[in-house]
Amino acid sequence: MELDAKIPEGPLEDKWSFYKAHARLVNPANRKKLPVIIVGTGLSGASAAASLAEQGYSVQSFCFQDSARRAHSVAAQGGVNAAKNYQNDGDSVYRMFYDTLKGGDFRAREANVYRLAECSLSLIDQAVAQGVPFAREYGGYLSNRSFGGVQVSRTFYARGQTGQQLLLGAYQSLMRQVELGKVKLYSRHEMLDLVVIDGKAKGIIARNLDTGAIERYAAEAVVIATGGFGKIYYLSTLAMGCNGSAIWRAHKRGALMACPSWTQIHPTCLPQAGDYQSKLTLMSESLRNDGRIWVPKLTDEKRAANDIPEEERDYYLERRYPSFGNLAPRDISSRAAKERIDAGFGVGTQHNAVYLDFSKAIKEQGLDKVKEKYGNLFSMYKKITADDAYEAPMKISPAAHFSMGGLWVDYELMTTIPGLFAVGEANFADHGANRLGANSLLQACVDGYFILPYTIANYLAGELKAEKVSVKHPQFEVAEREVTEQLERLMAIKGTKTADQFHKELGKLLYDKCGLSRSAAGLNEAILGIQKLHHEFYTQLIVPGTAGEINAELEKAGRVADYLEIAELMCHDALSREESCGAHFREEYQTADGEALRNDEKFCYVSAWEWTGTDAAPVLHPEPLVFEFIKLSVRSYT
Amino acid sequence: MKIHLKIWRQKNAAAEGKMVDYDLDKVDVHMSFLEMMDTLNEQLILKGEIPVEFDHDCREGICGACGMMINGQAHGPVAGLTACQLHMREFKDGETIYVEPFRALAFPVKRDLKIDRSAFDRIIQSGGFISANTGQPAEANTLLVTHEEAESAFDSAACIGCGACVATCKNSSAALFTSAKISHLAKLPQGEKETAKRVLKMVTRMDAEGFGHCSNTEACEVKCPQGISVLNIARMNWEYTKAAVLKD
Amino acid sequence: MKVAILKSTLSRKNLMALTGLFLCFFLVIHLLGNLQLLLPAERAEGSFNYYSDLLSGNIFIMMISYVLYFSLIAHAVDALVITLKNKKVAAKYVYDDRKQVSKWYSRNMGILGTILLIFLVLHFKDFWYLYKFGAVPVDKEGYKNLYVVVLYAFKSWWYVLLYVCAMLALGYHLLHGFKSAVRTLGLYHPRYASYVQIFGVIYSYAITIGFSVIPVYVHLTQYGLWN
């Protein structure tokens, strides 16, 4: 299979304008004849649904949550980047493009990343118009803060709840279209299969989570906006319901998956306290502006943090990365923490954390100043741990956070199945091997508001004359039967282990072998381990109740079944990439100082994987990354 | 620690429900309330029983999915938290804990502790937005919003839509929820234009959904995980009267 | 304005607030008049009877009194309508500890209001009805002598006690009612809202103490220890 990314010709800065100027359009009168299905109501899904409905398409929107407003975009804290250069500090579209590409360790497409930076400008305008209460200067102009990995202030924020506010803006726009009758919203519906007819995506099979009914929905195009699958590690910063099922079912119907193993592990999260733990809460990256990260110099240190004298503390980030210090990028900080924890210097009852210490900041800036900057985060920390971080250092540890990988899409955000689009975190497009802070909200919004509405029209224009598909088509029959059979299969096992137990085991295995650092030996072990777990899952799983009613355990089981398959692909992906880049760190490929060693000669490509069957190995289709406009360099933060 | 639970079990919307007793040993004090529920459910499943259904998702207090009456209070005894942020250290060893769904005529129970809060969505869709199509807006900094206006709008906009305000209100009033959105948008120059139309539509929808009157007891503000002020309700009342009087 | 608007929850509450605040205003006038009862007996009699006559004869006052009757009835009927709807939509919990997060009197305005309504029936019967339609003696100026009616009424200690209890109910009703009314009418400015709230508390105390002191004073000076 030849992968064509369909990058428009011409200079970098003109590619998107050129595309827009030449893309096919659909006459307003014809748009309502073209139904579009959008799965997911997070930032990318809600913004796409609202934007398409405004243009006149008839949209069917799906989410598994009980309300569109609860999609996990809501939890993003820090902010959203845009190259507005309001601070007059040298920002520009080009600089943002370069920072993002470098941050991703040069494993993304130039044209996509440039477009992301370019569209960032309009996003802020759009969000402000929707009523997003971004932070303002006293005079009324928009305020900015700085974020990791860049040297300008380009992050727009609404206190520590930027994701929530952006999502509410998109959700409200979506609900406005629902009221106008242009969007039909199906909450508590989970997509369980994609229906492909004559090679084109023409609908989905969804389960009504309130009744258990299996339902068919037909459309002229399907958009997957279901976010990332970092929850595969079980312990993550994601919501309990986040899953990879929609993209995985699409993958099994023929859409390629790109770089699935590239998962961002966020360095500042709360550590695991016990086996019962369901989630690792993220503490905003902004804490690293003033907090100093350290571990004791002695293993098996018994003293409380405050009793350990200065000379017996190892400020390992400052030691290893003197110029960036505690503000080193996420992948690097997380890996450095893991290195110390694995070497036996971890703190806390489980020896799985490092200290994030504010005593110096409090001494130098005063308690009030620190309270003003981080008060809400400190009180969140106290709510969860009952500890006062003003008195003693916080304990933090890395946790799975963001999937850079996802469905392979071309420049038009279309997967390898014509008519199937993937937007937001669900796709692999803009972040390369590591995402910069405050770029995820941006990408989700830009995909939904400004890119998909153009590219989907280009596709739909060709579908106007095509025969309209009905849900009575035999392919719907087949897909529905397969979905039902899978659910029946899960229900029928009646074993002795719950879906959560399998999920926890899988998560632990994956975190150890295909997490912060990977090795060929470990990955091979992991593949065997996952296969074993996969087998055990289908013989030992227990799902209570029935499939014809509300059944959270059945929902979980379905997701874990997919996770088991995704996990195996992740390991294959990590194994095949014999280099270290961004979040992907192969122990065999590192410099003498323990830094990532990229191999541009052999691995300057996107790994796109094809599903070939349950018992067959996935097939790799590399999409070479061509850098016409910038020169690849070593990503150094020392 | 050991706890004794009395949990509302109800098979579906039509079925009668009742409180059922469960004992749980070896509860870790650092568990969140929902992790305690996970632990209970795992034990139930392994015993061949049907686990307790409850709404939850982000488990960090922002999605607004979780919500239950814990010991007779919305989101439990501690103010300013969602159920997922409540930890077992707030309870005593051997304590009996009552768990019920959020209740209101407008929030029918779907199963056990799971409820239908779609009435909130319908209130928002009736007018809780600014009519700005994608692509229309002008350059962001051409519209000045003072620091105070933005902060005040944020205070109202922080609502997570959990429904604790309704659950804790003796009249099941949705005044705090509805007013927070009206206020958020009315406080901003870009949202102010549509205030009159918005408030009339949203209040009409709120009433049609079967929520009660606001008696200004202020219980909602106390139990709101985001601490949304009851002054938003005053703002809604003012905007409503103004709109009603000036309506042509 | 459409009927739908008038029937909305907010409009119903506005009616409660407006009628309630008018009654609050009336209470001030009523109290100021009644304070004459605290004057030395001989001055009090003349002054109070003259004042009563003035009120009953003046056309302007007559009009106000119709507003008063309307307010009382509308306030009560509206309260009933609101309460019935609230009862219909509100939740019932098996275990309910919601009382922790609000003041008891804010949750029980209906009960306090019912107490006040019963009291008002009594109050109207004993004074208003008697003055208007009953046989009241005439004082030396020729005015109906309401003063002696008052003195007679507060002869028994249990009647005084009843009055004081009713005034306590009134006090709590006002404590929540005044603030609630102002909120309902839409005062949302944080600073002024807090000023008005403080004013409401002072007002409620003043009315309660004022109206409670009169029967106690009358009883004690005429029949009690001080006589």
Short mmCIF file of N, CA and C in Angstrom, two decimals, chain A residues 356-468:
data_model
loop_
_atom_site.label_atom_id
_atom_site.label_comp_id
_atom_site.label_asym_id
_atom_site.label_seq_id
_atom_site.Cartn_x
_atom_site.Cartn_y
_atom_site.Cartn_z
N LEU A 356 8.68 17.39 44.61
CA LEU A 356 8.58 18.67 43.91
C LEU A 356 8.50 19.72 45.01
N ASP A 357 9.56 20.46 45.14
CA ASP A 357 9.80 21.23 46.35
C ASP A 357 9.65 22.73 46.10
N PHE A 358 8.84 23.38 46.92
CA PHE A 358 8.60 24.81 46.74
C PHE A 358 9.26 25.65 47.82
N SER A 359 10.08 25.00 48.69
CA SER A 359 10.60 25.75 49.83
C SER A 359 11.47 26.93 49.39
N LYS A 360 12.24 26.72 48.31
CA LYS A 360 13.09 27.81 47.83
C LYS A 360 12.23 28.97 47.30
N ALA A 361 11.21 28.61 46.53
CA ALA A 361 10.33 29.64 45.97
C ALA A 361 9.62 30.40 47.10
N ILE A 362 9.20 29.67 48.11
CA ILE A 362 8.50 30.31 49.23
C ILE A 362 9.46 31.24 49.97
N LYS A 363 10.70 30.78 50.12
CA LYS A 363 11.70 31.61 50.82
C LYS A 363 12.01 32.87 50.01
N GLU A 364 12.17 32.70 48.70
CA GLU A 364 12.59 33.84 47.88
C GLU A 364 11.45 34.78 47.53
N GLN A 365 10.26 34.20 47.22
CA GLN A 365 9.16 35.05 46.74
C GLN A 365 8.12 35.33 47.81
N GLY A 366 8.18 34.56 48.89
CA GLY A 366 7.17 34.73 49.93
C GLY A 366 6.01 33.78 49.72
N LEU A 367 5.40 33.40 50.81
CA LEU A 367 4.31 32.44 50.78
C LEU A 367 3.13 32.98 49.96
N ASP A 368 2.86 34.27 50.12
CA ASP A 368 1.70 34.86 49.45
C ASP A 368 1.81 34.76 47.94
N LYS A 369 3.01 35.05 47.44
CA LYS A 369 3.22 35.02 46.00
C LYS A 369 3.01 33.59 45.46
N VAL A 370 3.56 32.63 46.18
CA VAL A 370 3.41 31.24 45.75
C VAL A 370 1.93 30.83 45.81
N LYS A 371 1.26 31.29 46.85
CA LYS A 371 -0.18 30.99 46.99
C LYS A 371 -0.97 31.58 45.83
N GLU A 372 -0.61 32.80 45.47
CA GLU A 372 -1.33 33.47 44.39
C GLU A 372 -1.18 32.72 43.07
N LYS A 373 0.05 32.24 42.84
CA LYS A 373 0.32 31.57 41.57
C LYS A 373 -0.27 30.17 41.51
N TYR A 374 -0.15 29.42 42.61
CA TYR A 374 -0.47 27.99 42.55
C TYR A 374 -1.50 27.55 43.58
N GLY A 375 -2.14 28.53 44.23
CA GLY A 375 -3.06 28.20 45.32
C GLY A 375 -4.04 27.08 44.98
N ASN A 376 -4.65 27.17 43.78
CA ASN A 376 -5.67 26.17 43.45
C ASN A 376 -5.06 24.78 43.29
N LEU A 377 -3.81 24.73 42.80
CA LEU A 377 -3.16 23.43 42.63
C LEU A 377 -2.77 22.84 43.98
N PHE A 378 -2.30 23.71 44.87
CA PHE A 378 -1.95 23.23 46.21
C PHE A 378 -3.19 22.72 46.94
N SER A 379 -4.31 23.41 46.75
CA SER A 379 -5.50 22.94 47.46
C SER A 379 -6.03 21.65 46.83
N MET A 380 -5.86 21.52 45.51
CA MET A 380 -6.23 20.26 44.86
C MET A 380 -5.36 19.12 45.41
N TYR A 381 -4.07 19.42 45.58
CA TYR A 381 -3.15 18.41 46.10
C TYR A 381 -3.59 17.97 47.50
N LYS A 382 -4.00 18.97 48.28
CA LYS A 382 -4.41 18.67 49.64
C LYS A 382 -5.71 17.86 49.66
N LYS A 383 -6.63 18.22 48.76
CA LYS A 383 -7.90 17.48 48.68
C LYS A 383 -7.64 15.99 48.48
N ILE A 384 -6.67 15.70 47.61
CA ILE A 384 -6.46 14.30 47.23
C ILE A 384 -5.58 13.57 48.23
N THR A 385 -4.50 14.25 48.69
CA THR A 385 -3.54 13.53 49.52
C THR A 385 -3.65 13.85 51.00
N ALA A 386 -4.37 14.92 51.33
CA ALA A 386 -4.47 15.40 52.72
C ALA A 386 -3.14 15.98 53.21
N ASP A 387 -2.19 16.19 52.32
CA ASP A 387 -0.91 16.77 52.72
C ASP A 387 -0.84 18.24 52.33
N ASP A 388 -0.10 19.00 53.13
CA ASP A 388 0.04 20.42 52.87
C ASP A 388 1.38 20.67 52.16
N ALA A 389 1.29 21.03 50.88
CA ALA A 389 2.52 21.19 50.09
C ALA A 389 3.26 22.48 50.41
N TYR A 390 2.66 23.36 51.20
CA TYR A 390 3.40 24.54 51.64
C TYR A 390 4.40 24.15 52.74
N GLU A 391 4.07 23.06 53.44
CA GLU A 391 4.89 22.63 54.58
C GLU A 391 5.98 21.66 54.15
N ALA A 392 5.62 20.70 53.32
CA ALA A 392 6.58 19.69 52.87
C ALA A 392 6.43 19.53 51.36
N PRO A 393 7.48 19.06 50.68
CA PRO A 393 7.38 18.96 49.21
C PRO A 393 6.25 18.05 48.75
N MET A 394 5.74 18.35 47.55
CA MET A 394 4.77 17.44 46.93
C MET A 394 5.50 16.18 46.50
N LYS A 395 4.74 15.10 46.42
CA LYS A 395 5.29 13.87 45.84
C LYS A 395 4.61 13.68 44.48
N ILE A 396 5.42 13.58 43.45
CA ILE A 396 4.85 13.43 42.11
C ILE A 396 5.51 12.26 41.39
N SER A 397 4.82 11.79 40.36
CA SER A 397 5.43 10.73 39.56
C SER A 397 4.84 10.79 38.15
N PRO A 398 5.52 10.18 37.20
CA PRO A 398 5.01 10.25 35.81
C PRO A 398 3.77 9.38 35.62
N ALA A 399 2.89 9.81 34.72
CA ALA A 399 1.71 9.01 34.39
C ALA A 399 1.33 9.20 32.93
N ALA A 400 0.78 8.14 32.35
CA ALA A 400 0.38 8.17 30.94
C ALA A 400 -0.64 9.27 30.71
N HIS A 401 -0.49 9.99 29.61
CA HIS A 401 -1.26 11.22 29.47
C HIS A 401 -1.86 11.42 28.07
N PHE A 402 -1.06 11.30 27.04
CA PHE A 402 -1.54 11.70 25.71
C PHE A 402 -1.04 10.73 24.65
N SER A 403 -1.92 10.42 23.70
CA SER A 403 -1.52 9.53 22.60
C SER A 403 -1.14 10.38 21.39
N MET A 404 0.16 10.44 21.11
CA MET A 404 0.57 11.12 19.88
C MET A 404 0.13 10.29 18.68
N GLY A 405 0.19 8.96 18.86
CA GLY A 405 -0.23 8.07 17.78
C GLY A 405 -1.74 8.01 17.67
N GLY A 406 -2.19 7.39 16.61
CA GLY A 406 -3.63 7.27 16.39
C GLY A 406 -3.88 6.83 14.97
N LEU A 407 -5.10 7.06 14.49
CA LEU A 407 -5.39 6.67 13.12
C LEU A 407 -4.54 7.50 12.17
N TRP A 408 -3.95 6.82 11.20
CA TRP A 408 -3.17 7.54 10.19
C TRP A 408 -4.13 8.38 9.35
N VAL A 409 -3.79 9.65 9.20
CA VAL A 409 -4.60 10.50 8.32
C VAL A 409 -3.68 11.26 7.37
N ASP A 410 -4.25 11.63 6.25
CA ASP A 410 -3.50 12.44 5.30
C ASP A 410 -3.69 13.92 5.63
N TYR A 411 -3.25 14.76 4.75
CA TYR A 411 -3.36 16.21 4.97
C TYR A 411 -4.81 16.64 5.15
N GLU A 412 -5.72 15.86 4.57
CA GLU A 412 -7.15 16.19 4.68
C GLU A 412 -7.80 15.59 5.91
N LEU A 413 -7.01 14.99 6.77
CA LEU A 413 -7.47 14.31 7.98
C LEU A 413 -8.33 13.09 7.65
N MET A 414 -8.14 12.58 6.45
CA MET A 414 -8.87 11.37 6.06
C MET A 414 -7.98 10.17 6.28
N THR A 415 -8.57 9.10 6.79
CA THR A 415 -7.83 7.87 7.04
C THR A 415 -7.65 7.14 5.70
N THR A 416 -7.14 5.93 5.80
CA THR A 416 -6.96 5.17 4.55
C THR A 416 -8.28 4.60 4.04
N ILE A 417 -9.34 4.75 4.84
CA ILE A 417 -10.68 4.39 4.32
C ILE A 417 -11.33 5.67 3.81
N PRO A 418 -11.62 5.76 2.52
CA PRO A 418 -12.27 6.98 2.02
C PRO A 418 -13.56 7.25 2.78
N GLY A 419 -13.75 8.50 3.15
CA GLY A 419 -14.96 8.86 3.87
C GLY A 419 -14.85 8.72 5.37
N LEU A 420 -13.77 8.15 5.84
CA LEU A 420 -13.54 8.06 7.29
C LEU A 420 -12.47 9.06 7.67
N PHE A 421 -12.85 10.02 8.49
CA PHE A 421 -11.92 11.06 8.94
C PHE A 421 -11.61 10.85 10.41
N ALA A 422 -10.45 11.31 10.84
CA ALA A 422 -10.12 11.26 12.27
C ALA A 422 -9.56 12.62 12.66
N VAL A 423 -10.11 13.18 13.73
CA VAL A 423 -9.68 14.51 14.17
C VAL A 423 -9.28 14.49 15.64
N GLY A 424 -8.51 15.48 16.03
CA GLY A 424 -8.10 15.60 17.43
C GLY A 424 -7.09 14.53 17.81
N GLU A 425 -7.13 14.16 19.07
CA GLU A 425 -6.14 13.20 19.59
C GLU A 425 -6.29 11.83 18.94
N ALA A 426 -7.45 11.55 18.38
CA ALA A 426 -7.67 10.24 17.76
C ALA A 426 -6.79 10.02 16.55
N ASN A 427 -6.32 11.07 15.93
CA ASN A 427 -5.48 10.87 14.76
C ASN A 427 -4.00 11.01 15.11
N PHE A 428 -3.19 10.63 14.15
CA PHE A 428 -1.77 10.91 14.27
C PHE A 428 -1.52 12.00 13.25
N ALA A 429 -1.16 13.18 13.67
CA ALA A 429 -0.96 14.17 12.62
C ALA A 429 0.11 15.17 12.96
N ASP A 430 -0.01 15.83 14.08
CA ASP A 430 0.76 17.06 14.24
C ASP A 430 1.85 17.04 15.31
N HIS A 431 1.80 16.11 16.22
CA HIS A 431 2.67 16.23 17.39
C HIS A 431 3.96 15.44 17.30
N GLY A 432 4.10 14.62 16.26
CA GLY A 432 5.32 13.83 16.13
C GLY A 432 5.46 12.88 17.30
N ALA A 433 6.69 12.78 17.82
CA ALA A 433 6.95 11.80 18.84
C ALA A 433 6.79 12.36 20.25
N ASN A 434 6.47 13.62 20.35
CA ASN A 434 6.23 14.22 21.67
C ASN A 434 5.43 15.49 21.47
N ARG A 435 4.38 15.66 22.30
CA ARG A 435 3.56 16.85 22.15
C ARG A 435 3.98 17.93 23.14
N LEU A 436 4.01 19.15 22.67
CA LEU A 436 4.29 20.26 23.57
C LEU A 436 3.05 20.63 24.36
N GLY A 437 3.30 21.13 25.58
CA GLY A 437 2.18 21.55 26.42
C GLY A 437 1.34 22.59 25.71
N ALA A 438 0.02 22.54 25.91
CA ALA A 438 -0.94 23.50 25.37
C ALA A 438 -1.12 23.39 23.85
N ASN A 439 -0.59 22.31 23.27
CA ASN A 439 -0.83 22.11 21.84
C ASN A 439 -1.97 21.13 21.58
N SER A 440 -2.41 20.41 22.61
CA SER A 440 -3.45 19.41 22.34
C SER A 440 -4.81 20.09 22.18
N LEU A 441 -5.11 21.05 23.05
CA LEU A 441 -6.37 21.78 22.89
C LEU A 441 -6.38 22.45 21.53
N LEU A 442 -5.22 22.99 21.17
CA LEU A 442 -5.11 23.69 19.90
C LEU A 442 -5.43 22.75 18.74
N GLN A 443 -4.77 21.60 18.74
CA GLN A 443 -4.97 20.70 17.61
C GLN A 443 -6.42 20.23 17.51
N ALA A 444 -7.00 19.91 18.66
CA ALA A 444 -8.38 19.43 18.64
C ALA A 444 -9.31 20.50 18.04
N CYS A 445 -9.12 21.73 18.49
CA CYS A 445 -9.99 22.82 18.02
C CYS A 445 -9.76 23.11 16.54
N VAL A 446 -8.51 23.20 16.17
CA VAL A 446 -8.18 23.57 14.79
C VAL A 446 -8.71 22.51 13.82
N ASP A 447 -8.53 21.23 14.19
CA ASP A 447 -9.05 20.16 13.34
C ASP A 447 -10.55 20.33 13.14
N GLY A 448 -11.25 20.58 14.24
CA GLY A 448 -12.70 20.59 14.18
C GLY A 448 -13.29 21.86 13.58
N TYR A 449 -12.73 22.99 13.95
CA TYR A 449 -13.30 24.26 13.48
C TYR A 449 -12.85 24.62 12.06
N PHE A 450 -11.56 24.43 11.82
CA PHE A 450 -11.00 25.08 10.64
C PHE A 450 -10.48 24.16 9.54
N ILE A 451 -10.22 22.90 9.87
CA ILE A 451 -9.65 22.04 8.82
C ILE A 451 -10.70 21.09 8.26
N LEU A 452 -11.30 20.31 9.15
CA LEU A 452 -12.27 19.33 8.67
C LEU A 452 -13.39 19.94 7.82
N PRO A 453 -13.96 21.08 8.23
CA PRO A 453 -15.05 21.64 7.42
C PRO A 453 -14.66 21.87 5.96
N TYR A 454 -13.39 22.11 5.68
CA TYR A 454 -12.95 22.27 4.28
C TYR A 454 -12.68 20.93 3.63
N THR A 455 -11.95 20.05 4.39
CA THR A 455 -11.52 18.82 3.74
C THR A 455 -12.67 17.84 3.55
N ILE A 456 -13.62 17.89 4.46
CA ILE A 456 -14.73 16.94 4.32
C ILE A 456 -15.61 17.33 3.13
N ALA A 457 -15.71 18.65 2.90
CA ALA A 457 -16.49 19.12 1.74
C ALA A 457 -15.85 18.61 0.46
N ASN A 458 -14.53 18.64 0.44
CA ASN A 458 -13.80 18.17 -0.75
C ASN A 458 -14.15 16.72 -1.05
N TYR A 459 -14.34 15.94 0.02
CA TYR A 459 -14.72 14.54 -0.17
C TYR A 459 -16.20 14.41 -0.51
N LEU A 460 -17.04 15.13 0.25
CA LEU A 460 -18.49 14.97 0.08
C LEU A 460 -18.96 15.44 -1.30
N ALA A 461 -18.25 16.40 -1.85
CA ALA A 461 -18.63 16.88 -3.18
C ALA A 461 -18.67 15.72 -4.17
N GLY A 462 -17.80 14.75 -3.95
CA GLY A 462 -17.76 13.59 -4.83
C GLY A 462 -18.83 12.56 -4.51
N GLU A 463 -19.48 12.70 -3.38
CA GLU A 463 -20.47 11.70 -2.95
C GLU A 463 -21.90 12.10 -3.30
N LEU A 464 -22.06 13.32 -3.80
CA LEU A 464 -23.41 13.82 -4.06
C LEU A 464 -24.19 12.91 -5.00
N LYS A 465 -23.48 12.44 -6.02
CA LYS A 465 -24.16 11.64 -7.03
C LYS A 465 -24.20 10.17 -6.67
N ALA A 466 -23.47 9.81 -5.61
CA ALA A 466 -23.44 8.39 -5.25
C ALA A 466 -24.80 7.96 -4.72
N GLU A 467 -25.03 6.68 -4.83
CA GLU A 467 -26.31 6.13 -4.37
C GLU A 467 -26.38 6.26 -2.85
N LYS A 468 -27.52 6.72 -2.32
CA LYS A 468 -27.66 6.90 -0.88
C LYS A 468 -27.72 5.54 -0.18
#
